[in-house]
Amino acid sequence: MATQTVKVRLKLKTLTAAEWAEKNPVLLKGEAGIESDTRHWKTGDGIAAWNDLPYRAEGLELGTTAPTATNGIPGTFHYNQATGKLSVLVKKTTGNAWERVALASDLATLGAGDMLASIYAKATGAGASTGKVDHALQADKLAATREIAATGDATGNASFDGSVDISMALTLASILTAQNNVKLPQISVDAKGRITKIDAIAPADARTLLELGTAALKDAGNTAGKIPLIGANGKLDTAIMPQLTITDVKTVGSQAEMLALDVQQGDVCRRTDEKMVYILAGNDPKVLANWLPWLTPECDVISVNGKTGIVVLTTDNITEGGTNLYWTQARFNSAFAAKSTTDLKEGANLYYTESRAKGAAEAYLTAEENVFILDGNA
């Protein structure tokens, strides 16, 4: 078969970076894909999707300033022609995206990998411009263990070689003899706040300081000038103050309530259940024998018509007897109507009787001045 030559132009699959990311296809093994807007490209392995494939390195970039762009392909080198520095893009993010690569020229200045004598040599006056030797010489001062000590108002010591932290216990210097049995001390201090003197404060000074009255300086006792004490019973001794009883009056409705009262000797209890009054003659109100009835003067009259206290009676309160009846208007009218003039006692005006009328008429007509003459012509 004869060989034929066909002229063709090969075009690789091309999409924008956003389109590749959205579609995220799996490229065939050896198949290439190009981002048209960034010109970055990837080669497929037949397994991983586009977003999981690495970009292919494009080689070396040249410039005259340090690289700053972070949207390139990781693995790309950048050579700064102005400074002779080589950098590589290690990540597509801001901050430490580019890392410096050491070149042979950089290693040559370090003395083929050794510390340069001009900088690090341990010699007098060496490394004046950097201070590295000076710092090393200062560190040598801790090669031997050193003793740290405190003196003066406090003492203490500890060893230090720079390898670990240390702590040092201090002991305060003794400037005062220990004081015992100082119940109310008066303390003196120096300018540093240290106690230099402890004295017992005088009673008069203590009274002034605490703003106490003169009673604070008195002793306890039962004689003149002493302060009396309360006894175990909670009371003053009767030799100092005679026992006083403040009488309290209670009202209860039964014996049980009376025995349950919280009272003291001399208190009075009114019993409404039996209308009696009792006084507590002993100390214990729970003992019935200590309650004595209150005696009143003898009186034969206990009540009036069933009433006690201040009694005011009317005829409505007293029942009528069988002989002496209450006088009423009706009874008066009835009795008076049954009477005759014979039963009534005469007063200044005499009763008019027939005999008295005749006698009065005869006496009147007998008198000459009272004689009437009838002539029949009148």
mmCIF file of N, CA and C in Angstrom, residues 20-91:
data_model
loop_
_atom_site.group_PDB
_atom_site.id
_atom_site.type_symbol
_atom_site.label_atom_id
_atom_site.label_comp_id
_atom_site.label_asym_id
_atom_site.label_seq_id
_atom_site.Cartn_x
_atom_site.Cartn_y
_atom_site.Cartn_z
ATOM 1 N N TRP A 20 -13.344 24.476 33.007
ATOM 2 C CA TRP A 20 -12.726 23.209 33.415
ATOM 3 C C TRP A 20 -13.172 22.822 34.841
ATOM 4 N N ALA A 21 -13.157 23.807 35.743
ATOM 5 C CA ALA A 21 -13.519 23.522 37.140
ATOM 6 C C ALA A 21 -14.970 23.090 37.250
ATOM 7 N N GLU A 22 -15.866 23.703 36.437
ATOM 8 C CA GLU A 22 -17.288 23.360 36.513
ATOM 9 C C GLU A 22 -17.561 21.963 35.950
ATOM 10 N N LYS A 23 -16.969 21.684 34.768
ATOM 11 C CA LYS A 23 -17.226 20.373 34.130
ATOM 12 C C LYS A 23 -16.452 19.257 34.825
ATOM 13 N N ASN A 24 -15.208 19.550 35.240
ATOM 14 C CA ASN A 24 -14.380 18.612 35.991
ATOM 15 C C ASN A 24 -14.356 17.223 35.336
ATOM 16 N N PRO A 25 -13.924 17.149 34.077
ATOM 17 C CA PRO A 25 -13.930 15.845 33.372
ATOM 18 C C PRO A 25 -12.729 14.976 33.759
ATOM 19 N N VAL A 26 -12.793 13.704 33.414
ATOM 20 C CA VAL A 26 -11.659 12.778 33.582
ATOM 21 C C VAL A 26 -10.974 12.655 32.224
ATOM 22 N N LEU A 27 -9.722 13.170 32.090
ATOM 23 C CA LEU A 27 -8.976 13.115 30.828
ATOM 24 C C LEU A 27 -8.406 11.712 30.610
ATOM 25 N N LEU A 28 -8.321 11.338 29.364
ATOM 26 C CA LEU A 28 -7.708 10.039 29.038
ATOM 27 C C LEU A 28 -6.234 10.067 29.384
ATOM 28 N N LYS A 29 -5.689 8.926 29.541
ATOM 29 C CA LYS A 29 -4.265 8.834 29.860
ATOM 30 C C LYS A 29 -3.466 9.433 28.716
ATOM 31 N N GLY A 30 -2.693 10.473 29.018
ATOM 32 C CA GLY A 30 -1.893 11.167 28.013
ATOM 33 C C GLY A 30 -2.625 12.297 27.340
ATOM 34 N N GLU A 31 -3.919 12.431 27.576
ATOM 35 C CA GLU A 31 -4.690 13.517 26.976
ATOM 36 C C GLU A 31 -4.383 14.806 27.716
ATOM 37 N N ALA A 32 -4.201 15.896 26.959
ATOM 38 C CA ALA A 32 -3.859 17.190 27.538
ATOM 39 C C ALA A 32 -5.055 18.120 27.481
ATOM 40 N N GLY A 33 -5.146 19.015 28.450
ATOM 41 C CA GLY A 33 -6.181 20.039 28.506
ATOM 42 C C GLY A 33 -5.569 21.368 28.872
ATOM 43 N N ILE A 34 -6.018 22.452 28.192
ATOM 44 C CA ILE A 34 -5.407 23.773 28.380
ATOM 45 C C ILE A 34 -6.476 24.757 28.866
ATOM 46 N N GLU A 35 -6.090 25.606 29.848
ATOM 47 C CA GLU A 35 -6.938 26.713 30.266
ATOM 48 C C GLU A 35 -6.636 27.884 29.346
ATOM 49 N N SER A 36 -7.639 28.297 28.576
ATOM 50 C CA SER A 36 -7.410 29.313 27.551
ATOM 51 C C SER A 36 -7.090 30.672 28.144
ATOM 52 N N ASP A 37 -7.617 30.969 29.349
ATOM 53 C CA ASP A 37 -7.391 32.289 29.931
ATOM 54 C C ASP A 37 -6.125 32.371 30.758
ATOM 55 N N THR A 38 -5.605 31.247 31.242
ATOM 56 C CA THR A 38 -4.371 31.282 32.046
ATOM 57 C C THR A 38 -3.188 30.617 31.341
ATOM 58 N N ARG A 39 -3.483 29.850 30.273
ATOM 59 C CA ARG A 39 -2.483 29.086 29.522
ATOM 60 C C ARG A 39 -1.809 28.007 30.362
ATOM 61 N N HIS A 40 -2.395 27.674 31.514
ATOM 62 C CA HIS A 40 -1.917 26.547 32.299
ATOM 63 C C HIS A 40 -2.524 25.273 31.728
ATOM 64 N N TRP A 41 -1.804 24.163 31.908
ATOM 65 C CA TRP A 41 -2.299 22.927 31.308
ATOM 66 C C TRP A 41 -2.059 21.733 32.213
ATOM 67 N N LYS A 42 -2.849 20.669 31.982
ATOM 68 C CA LYS A 42 -2.761 19.437 32.753
ATOM 69 C C LYS A 42 -2.773 18.255 31.808
ATOM 70 N N THR A 43 -2.214 17.133 32.274
ATOM 71 C CA THR A 43 -2.207 15.891 31.488
ATOM 72 C C THR A 43 -2.974 14.843 32.266
ATOM 73 N N GLY A 44 -3.943 14.165 31.581
ATOM 74 C CA GLY A 44 -4.781 13.197 32.253
ATOM 75 C C GLY A 44 -4.087 11.856 32.487
ATOM 76 N N ASP A 45 -4.641 11.091 33.485
ATOM 77 C CA ASP A 45 -4.142 9.747 33.756
ATOM 78 C C ASP A 45 -5.246 8.705 33.593
ATOM 79 N N GLY A 46 -6.404 9.137 33.113
ATOM 80 C CA GLY A 46 -7.517 8.222 32.914
ATOM 81 C C GLY A 46 -8.255 7.878 34.191
ATOM 82 N N ILE A 47 -7.874 8.450 35.309
ATOM 83 C CA ILE A 47 -8.507 8.105 36.597
ATOM 84 C C ILE A 47 -9.000 9.361 37.309
ATOM 85 N N ALA A 48 -8.100 10.316 37.550
ATOM 86 C CA ALA A 48 -8.431 11.506 38.335
ATOM 87 C C ALA A 48 -9.201 12.512 37.506
ATOM 88 N N ALA A 49 -10.136 13.203 38.164
ATOM 89 C CA ALA A 49 -10.871 14.284 37.510
ATOM 90 C C ALA A 49 -9.986 15.507 37.396
ATOM 91 N N TRP A 50 -10.423 16.458 36.591
ATOM 92 C CA TRP A 50 -9.623 17.651 36.289
ATOM 93 C C TRP A 50 -9.184 18.389 37.567
ATOM 94 N N ASN A 51 -10.113 18.610 38.468
ATOM 95 C CA ASN A 51 -9.776 19.400 39.660
ATOM 96 C C ASN A 51 -8.763 18.702 40.556
ATOM 97 N N ASP A 52 -8.630 17.383 40.423
ATOM 98 C CA ASP A 52 -7.672 16.629 41.245
ATOM 99 C C ASP A 52 -6.322 16.456 40.569
ATOM 100 N N LEU A 53 -6.170 16.854 39.259
ATOM 101 C CA LEU A 53 -4.901 16.716 38.544
ATOM 102 C C LEU A 53 -3.982 17.885 38.850
ATOM 103 N N PRO A 54 -2.667 17.672 38.901
ATOM 104 C CA PRO A 54 -1.729 18.778 39.098
ATOM 105 C C PRO A 54 -1.477 19.498 37.765
ATOM 106 N N TYR A 55 -1.137 20.793 37.863
ATOM 107 C CA TYR A 55 -0.743 21.547 36.676
ATOM 108 C C TYR A 55 0.660 21.109 36.263
ATOM 109 N N ARG A 56 0.927 21.186 35.000
ATOM 110 C CA ARG A 56 2.266 20.875 34.488
ATOM 111 C C ARG A 56 3.121 22.120 34.613
ATOM 112 N N ALA A 57 4.366 21.956 35.110
ATOM 113 C CA ALA A 57 5.257 23.100 35.274
ATOM 114 C C ALA A 57 5.599 23.692 33.913
ATOM 115 N N GLU A 58 5.643 25.048 33.889
ATOM 116 C CA GLU A 58 5.937 25.711 32.634
ATOM 117 C C GLU A 58 7.401 26.107 32.512
ATOM 118 N N GLY A 59 8.196 25.836 33.606
ATOM 119 C CA GLY A 59 9.618 26.107 33.479
ATOM 120 C C GLY A 59 10.045 27.276 34.323
ATOM 121 N N LEU A 60 10.872 28.144 33.761
ATOM 122 C CA LEU A 60 11.520 29.219 34.488
ATOM 123 C C LEU A 60 11.000 30.565 34.026
ATOM 124 N N GLU A 61 10.726 31.469 35.009
ATOM 125 C CA GLU A 61 10.374 32.845 34.720
ATOM 126 C C GLU A 61 11.554 33.732 35.054
ATOM 127 N N LEU A 62 11.740 34.791 34.270
ATOM 128 C CA LEU A 62 12.820 35.739 34.482
ATOM 129 C C LEU A 62 12.232 37.095 34.835
ATOM 130 N N GLY A 63 12.935 37.840 35.705
ATOM 131 C CA GLY A 63 12.469 39.160 36.066
ATOM 132 C C GLY A 63 13.563 39.942 36.740
ATOM 133 N N THR A 64 13.255 41.194 37.065
ATOM 134 C CA THR A 64 14.241 42.063 37.729
ATOM 135 C C THR A 64 13.788 42.450 39.133
ATOM 136 N N THR A 65 12.650 41.892 39.569
ATOM 137 C CA THR A 65 12.154 42.141 40.926
ATOM 138 C C THR A 65 11.750 40.802 41.542
ATOM 139 N N ALA A 66 11.576 40.826 42.832
ATOM 140 C CA ALA A 66 11.152 39.602 43.521
ATOM 141 C C ALA A 66 9.745 39.217 43.066
ATOM 142 N N PRO A 67 9.430 37.916 42.926
ATOM 143 C CA PRO A 67 8.105 37.485 42.466
ATOM 144 C C PRO A 67 7.040 37.745 43.538
ATOM 145 N N THR A 68 5.842 38.142 43.076
ATOM 146 C CA THR A 68 4.726 38.405 44.005
ATOM 147 C C THR A 68 3.446 37.690 43.606
ATOM 148 N N ALA A 69 3.264 37.400 42.320
ATOM 149 C CA ALA A 69 2.025 36.762 41.850
ATOM 150 C C ALA A 69 1.912 35.349 42.403
ATOM 151 N N THR A 70 0.698 34.998 42.853
ATOM 152 C CA THR A 70 0.469 33.662 43.438
ATOM 153 C C THR A 70 -0.515 32.836 42.618
ATOM 154 N N ASN A 71 -0.867 33.332 41.407
ATOM 155 C CA ASN A 71 -1.816 32.573 40.593
ATOM 156 C C ASN A 71 -1.153 31.712 39.546
ATOM 157 N N GLY A 72 0.197 31.552 39.684
ATOM 158 C CA GLY A 72 0.914 30.700 38.732
ATOM 159 C C GLY A 72 0.812 29.229 39.083
ATOM 160 N N ILE A 73 1.578 28.413 38.410
ATOM 161 C CA ILE A 73 1.564 26.973 38.649
ATOM 162 C C ILE A 73 2.624 26.629 39.680
ATOM 163 N N PRO A 74 2.251 25.994 40.800
ATOM 164 C CA PRO A 74 3.273 25.579 41.766
ATOM 165 C C PRO A 74 4.361 24.743 41.082
ATOM 166 N N GLY A 75 5.621 25.000 41.457
ATOM 167 C CA GLY A 75 6.759 24.330 40.830
ATOM 168 C C GLY A 75 7.469 25.213 39.822
ATOM 169 N N THR A 76 6.879 26.385 39.528
ATOM 170 C CA THR A 76 7.506 27.327 38.589
ATOM 171 C C THR A 76 8.635 28.061 39.305
ATOM 172 N N PHE A 77 9.781 28.171 38.619
ATOM 173 C CA PHE A 77 10.935 28.872 39.153
ATOM 174 C C PHE A 77 10.935 30.313 38.649
ATOM 175 N N HIS A 78 11.497 31.215 39.499
ATOM 176 C CA HIS A 78 11.636 32.620 39.114
ATOM 177 C C HIS A 78 13.040 33.065 39.485
ATOM 178 N N TYR A 79 13.732 33.647 38.430
ATOM 179 C CA TYR A 79 15.104 34.121 38.653
ATOM 180 C C TYR A 79 15.113 35.632 38.559
ATOM 181 N N ASN A 80 15.594 36.283 39.665
ATOM 182 C CA ASN A 80 15.703 37.735 39.717
ATOM 183 C C ASN A 80 17.058 38.122 39.168
ATOM 184 N N GLN A 81 17.039 38.673 37.977
ATOM 185 C CA GLN A 81 18.308 39.003 37.310
ATOM 186 C C GLN A 81 19.028 40.163 38.016
ATOM 187 N N ALA A 82 18.291 40.992 38.766
ATOM 188 C CA ALA A 82 18.934 42.128 39.420
ATOM 189 C C ALA A 82 19.720 41.694 40.642
ATOM 190 N N THR A 83 19.227 40.685 41.358
ATOM 191 C CA THR A 83 19.901 40.258 42.599
ATOM 192 C C THR A 83 20.543 38.899 42.492
ATOM 193 N N GLY A 84 20.248 38.156 41.420
ATOM 194 C CA GLY A 84 20.794 36.810 41.267
ATOM 195 C C GLY A 84 20.157 35.798 42.201
ATOM 196 N N LYS A 85 18.898 36.064 42.660
ATOM 197 C CA LYS A 85 18.207 35.160 43.571
ATOM 198 C C LYS A 85 17.222 34.292 42.797
ATOM 199 N N LEU A 86 17.137 33.016 43.183
ATOM 200 C CA LEU A 86 16.243 32.056 42.551
ATOM 201 C C LEU A 86 15.158 31.648 43.550
ATOM 202 N N SER A 87 13.881 31.685 43.104
ATOM 203 C CA SER A 87 12.748 31.332 43.963
ATOM 204 C C SER A 87 11.871 30.325 43.255
ATOM 205 N N VAL A 88 11.097 29.556 44.019
ATOM 206 C CA VAL A 88 10.179 28.571 43.465
ATOM 207 C C VAL A 88 8.795 28.802 44.098
ATOM 208 N N LEU A 89 7.747 28.704 43.265
ATOM 209 C CA LEU A 89 6.361 28.870 43.755
ATOM 210 C C LEU A 89 5.915 27.536 44.351
ATOM 211 N N VAL A 90 5.645 27.554 45.666
ATOM 212 C CA VAL A 90 5.293 26.296 46.348
ATOM 213 C C VAL A 90 3.786 26.184 46.616
ATOM 214 N N LYS A 91 3.029 27.298 46.604
ATOM 215 C CA LYS A 91 1.592 27.231 46.829
ATOM 216 C C LYS A 91 0.930 28.466 46.242
#
